[in-house]
PDB file of C-alpha atoms in Angstrom:
ATOM      1  CA  MET A   1       0.000   0.000   0.000  1.00  0.00           C
ATOM      2  CA  THR A   2       1.397   3.416  -0.937  1.00  0.00           C
ATOM      3  CA  ARG A   3       0.695   6.704   0.752  1.00  0.00           C
ATOM      4  CA  THR A   4       0.753  10.138  -0.771  1.00  0.00           C
ATOM      5  CA  ARG A   5       2.184  13.031   1.141  1.00  0.00           C
ATOM      6  CA  PRO A   6      -0.102  16.007   1.731  1.00  0.00           C
ATOM      7  CA  ILE A   7       0.848  19.203  -0.046  1.00  0.00           C
ATOM      8  CA  ASN A   8       2.371  21.949   2.165  1.00  0.00           C
ATOM      9  CA  GLY A   9       1.900  19.767   5.237  1.00  0.00           C
ATOM     10  CA  GLY A  10      -1.860  20.502   5.224  1.00  0.00           C
ATOM     11  CA  GLY A  11      -4.694  18.460   3.907  1.00  0.00           C
ATOM     12  CA  TYR A  12      -5.876  20.749   1.112  1.00  0.00           C
ATOM     13  CA  GLY A  13      -2.815  22.571  -0.091  1.00  0.00           C
ATOM     14  CA  GLY A  14      -3.617  25.932   1.432  1.00  0.00           C
ATOM     15  CA  MET A  15      -7.237  26.099   0.284  1.00  0.00           C
ATOM     16  CA  GLU A  16      -8.457  25.895   3.864  1.00  0.00           C
ATOM     17  CA  ASP A  17      -6.103  28.671   4.949  1.00  0.00           C
ATOM     18  CA  ASP A  18      -7.242  30.836   2.054  1.00  0.00           C
ATOM     19  CA  ASP A  19     -10.876  30.193   2.984  1.00  0.00           C
ATOM     20  CA  ASN A  20     -10.200  31.116   6.608  1.00  0.00           C
ATOM     21  CA  ARG A  21      -8.535  34.383   5.511  1.00  0.00           C
ATOM     22  CA  ARG A  22     -11.651  35.362   3.519  1.00  0.00           C
ATOM     23  CA  GLY A  23     -13.865  35.031   6.565  1.00  0.00           C
ATOM     24  CA  PRO A  24     -17.496  33.942   6.847  1.00  0.00           C
ATOM     25  CA  GLU A  25     -19.562  33.884   3.676  1.00  0.00           C
ATOM     26  CA  ARG A  26     -22.942  35.526   3.364  1.00  0.00           C
ATOM     27  CA  ASP A  27     -25.928  33.229   3.097  1.00  0.00           C
ATOM     28  CA  GLU A  28     -29.660  33.444   2.367  1.00  0.00           C
ATOM     29  CA  THR A  29     -30.352  34.929   5.809  1.00  0.00           C
ATOM     30  CA  ASP A  30     -28.593  38.151   4.784  1.00  0.00           C
ATOM     31  CA  THR A  31     -31.554  39.929   3.199  1.00  0.00           C
ATOM     32  CA  ASP A  32     -30.380  43.541   3.409  1.00  0.00           C
ATOM     33  CA  LEU A  33     -28.777  43.496  -0.049  1.00  0.00           C
ATOM     34  CA  PHE A  34     -31.834  41.802  -1.540  1.00  0.00           C
ATOM     35  CA  ARG A  35     -34.148  44.438  -0.068  1.00  0.00           C
ATOM     36  CA  GLN A  36     -31.926  47.203  -1.430  1.00  0.00           C
ATOM     37  CA  LEU A  37     -32.036  45.628  -4.887  1.00  0.00           C
ATOM     38  CA  VAL A  38     -35.829  45.270  -4.846  1.00  0.00           C
ATOM     39  CA  ARG A  39     -36.265  48.857  -3.601  1.00  0.00           C
ATOM     40  CA  GLN A  40     -34.016  50.103  -6.430  1.00  0.00           C
ATOM     41  CA  LEU A  41     -35.991  48.121  -9.048  1.00  0.00           C
ATOM     42  CA  VAL A  42     -39.297  49.446  -7.686  1.00  0.00           C
ATOM     43  CA  ASP A  43     -38.031  53.017  -7.715  1.00  0.00           C
ATOM     44  CA  ASP A  44     -36.728  52.622 -11.294  1.00  0.00           C
ATOM     45  CA  GLY A  45     -40.070  51.162 -12.399  1.00  0.00           C
ATOM     46  CA  ASP A  46     -42.008  53.963 -10.725  1.00  0.00           C
ATOM     47  CA  GLY A  47     -39.786  56.537 -12.419  1.00  0.00           C
ATOM     48  CA  LEU A  48     -40.322  54.982 -15.849  1.00  0.00           C
ATOM     49  CA  ALA A  49     -44.087  54.780 -15.301  1.00  0.00           C
ATOM     50  CA  ALA A  50     -44.253  58.415 -14.160  1.00  0.00           C
ATOM     51  CA  ALA A  51     -42.244  59.520 -17.209  1.00  0.00           C
ATOM     52  CA  ALA A  52     -44.807  57.785 -19.432  1.00  0.00           C
ATOM     53  CA  GLY A  53     -47.687  59.453 -17.567  1.00  0.00           C
ATOM     54  CA  ARG A  54     -48.770  56.263 -15.843  1.00  0.00           C
ATOM     55  CA  GLN A  55     -48.776  54.774 -12.371  1.00  0.00           C
ATOM     56  CA  ALA A  56     -47.408  51.375 -11.432  1.00  0.00           C
ATOM     57  CA  ARG A  57     -50.082  48.803 -10.595  1.00  0.00           C
ATOM     58  CA  ARG A  58     -49.799  47.580  -7.013  1.00  0.00           C
ATOM     59  CA  THR A  59     -52.966  45.639  -6.167  1.00  0.00           C
ATOM     60  CA  LEU A  60     -54.805  42.710  -7.746  1.00  0.00           C
ATOM     61  CA  ALA A  61     -57.754  45.006  -8.488  1.00  0.00           C
ATOM     62  CA  GLN A  62     -55.436  47.292 -10.479  1.00  0.00           C
ATOM     63  CA  MET A  63     -53.677  44.438 -12.279  1.00  0.00           C
ATOM     64  CA  ALA A  64     -56.794  42.420 -13.151  1.00  0.00           C
ATOM     65  CA  PRO A  65     -59.861  44.673 -12.933  1.00  0.00           C
ATOM     66  CA  GLY A  66     -63.174  42.856 -12.566  1.00  0.00           C
ATOM     67  CA  GLN A  67     -61.635  39.557 -11.489  1.00  0.00           C
ATOM     68  CA  PRO A  68     -63.232  38.371  -8.248  1.00  0.00           C
ATOM     69  CA  ARG A  69     -60.860  37.370  -5.500  1.00  0.00           C
ATOM     70  CA  GLN A  70     -61.667  34.172  -3.673  1.00  0.00           C
ATOM     71  CA  PRO A  71     -61.383  34.420   0.109  1.00  0.00           C
ATOM     72  CA  VAL A  72     -58.914  32.151   1.822  1.00  0.00           C
ATOM     73  CA  LEU A  73     -61.163  31.166   4.715  1.00  0.00           C
ATOM     74  CA  LEU A  74     -64.602  32.325   5.804  1.00  0.00           C
ATOM     75  CA  LEU A  75     -65.924  31.475   9.252  1.00  0.00           C
ATOM     76  CA  THR A  76     -69.213  33.307   8.972  1.00  0.00           C
ATOM     77  CA  ARG A  77     -71.520  30.319   8.666  1.00  0.00           C
ATOM     78  CA  PRO A  78     -72.577  28.696  11.953  1.00  0.00           C
ATOM     79  CA  LEU A  79     -71.965  24.981  12.250  1.00  0.00           C
ATOM     80  CA  THR A  80     -75.035  22.859  12.948  1.00  0.00           C
ATOM     81  CA  PHE A  81     -74.975  19.270  14.105  1.00  0.00           C
ATOM     82  CA  THR A  82     -77.877  16.977  13.310  1.00  0.00           C
ATOM     83  CA  PRO A  83     -78.359  13.965  15.590  1.00  0.00           C
ATOM     84  CA  THR A  84     -78.512  10.568  13.910  1.00  0.00           C
ATOM     85  CA  ALA A  85     -81.611   9.591  15.886  1.00  0.00           C
ATOM     86  CA  PRO A  86     -84.585  11.811  16.706  1.00  0.00           C
ATOM     87  CA  ALA A  87     -84.315  13.429  20.125  1.00  0.00           C
ATOM     88  CA  GLY A  88     -86.920  12.251  22.563  1.00  0.00           C
ATOM     89  CA  PRO A  89     -88.118  13.770  25.827  1.00  0.00           C
ATOM     90  CA  VAL A  90     -85.105  12.301  27.654  1.00  0.00           C
ATOM     91  CA  ALA A  91     -82.483  13.789  25.327  1.00  0.00           C
ATOM     92  CA  GLY A  92     -79.271  14.439  27.247  1.00  0.00           C
ATOM     93  CA  GLY A  93     -80.248  12.054  30.060  1.00  0.00           C
ATOM     94  CA  GLN A  94     -79.225   8.431  30.479  1.00  0.00           C
ATOM     95  CA  CYS A  95     -79.782   5.982  27.654  1.00  0.00           C
ATOM     96  CA  SER A  96     -82.721   3.726  28.454  1.00  0.00           C
ATOM     97  CA  SER A  97     -81.115   0.723  26.695  1.00  0.00           C
ATOM     98  CA  CYS A  98     -77.823   0.657  28.626  1.00  0.00           C
ATOM     99  CA  GLN A  99     -78.791   2.832  31.650  1.00  0.00           C
ATOM    100  CA  GLY A 100     -75.930   5.228  30.881  1.00  0.00           C
ATOM    101  CA  ALA A 101     -73.159   2.614  30.833  1.00  0.00           C
ATOM    102  CA  GLY A 102     -72.534   2.920  27.082  1.00  0.00           C
ATOM    103  CA  GLY A 103     -72.796  -0.813  26.536  1.00  0.00           C
ATOM    104  CA  ARG A 104     -72.531  -4.127  28.364  1.00  0.00           C
ATOM    105  CA  MET A 105     -70.204  -7.052  28.931  1.00  0.00           C
ATOM    106  CA  ILE A 106     -71.052 -10.145  26.882  1.00  0.00           C
ATOM    107  CA  ASP A 107     -70.073 -13.466  28.442  1.00  0.00           C
ATOM    108  CA  THR A 108     -69.444 -16.315  26.006  1.00  0.00           C
ATOM    109  CA  SER A 109     -67.648 -18.607  28.458  1.00  0.00           C
ATOM    110  CA  SER A 110     -67.815 -22.357  27.886  1.00  0.00           C
ATOM    111  CA  ASP A 111     -65.944 -25.542  28.787  1.00  0.00           C
ATOM    112  CA  GLY A 112     -64.084 -23.844  31.648  1.00  0.00           C
ATOM    113  CA  VAL A 113     -62.704 -21.057  29.400  1.00  0.00           C
ATOM    114  CA  THR A 114     -63.750 -17.545  30.387  1.00  0.00           C
ATOM    115  CA  ARG A 115     -64.509 -15.270  27.446  1.00  0.00           C
ATOM    116  CA  GLN A 116     -65.901 -11.765  27.925  1.00  0.00           C
ATOM    117  CA  HIS A 117     -65.991  -8.784  25.614  1.00  0.00           C
ATOM    118  CA  TRP A 118     -67.515  -5.318  25.628  1.00  0.00           C
ATOM    119  CA  GLN A 119     -70.395  -4.564  23.271  1.00  0.00           C
ATOM    120  CA  SER A 120     -71.206  -0.881  22.753  1.00  0.00           C
ATOM    121  CA  CYS A 121     -74.826   0.200  22.936  1.00  0.00           C
ATOM    122  CA  THR A 122     -76.270   0.824  19.464  1.00  0.00           C
ATOM    123  CA  ALA A 123     -79.037   3.112  20.741  1.00  0.00           C
ATOM    124  CA  CYS A 124     -76.654   5.735  22.145  1.00  0.00           C
ATOM    125  CA  GLY A 125     -73.570   4.856  20.089  1.00  0.00           C
ATOM    126  CA  GLY A 126     -71.622   3.956  23.237  1.00  0.00           C
ATOM    127  CA  THR A 127     -71.918   7.398  24.827  1.00  0.00           C
ATOM    128  CA  GLY A 128     -74.432   6.441  27.524  1.00  0.00           C
ATOM    129  CA  ALA A 129     -76.471   9.591  26.820  1.00  0.00           C
ATOM    130  CA  ALA A 130     -79.950   9.446  25.340  1.00  0.00           C
ATOM    131  CA  ARG A 131     -80.450  11.002  21.951  1.00  0.00           C
TER     132      ARG A 131
END
């Protein structure tokens, strides 16, 4: 197996040292230059529009007159909930089928083996409250 010797005693031949001398690089979080560029472009566009006797369009209504804008979210309609079964005179009280338990234990034990499982009440949907 042969080994190569690193250049200049360092791993990258001085590229790392050169990079360290330059200092930290700017990244996408540095938005000041971008904002300056956009402001300059807007000002140039406004100047050109004013020279032509026009005004730059800023809103959707100015850019596309007569086009309706769809709202993002409207919460003006009240929500209504319809029960699945007609409400009787005991609505909100205990279910008459399960007496408010929401169901019952079913025992299917046989031959010395105990088997039990829970069966939800179909009248109240397992809530225990009358509808």
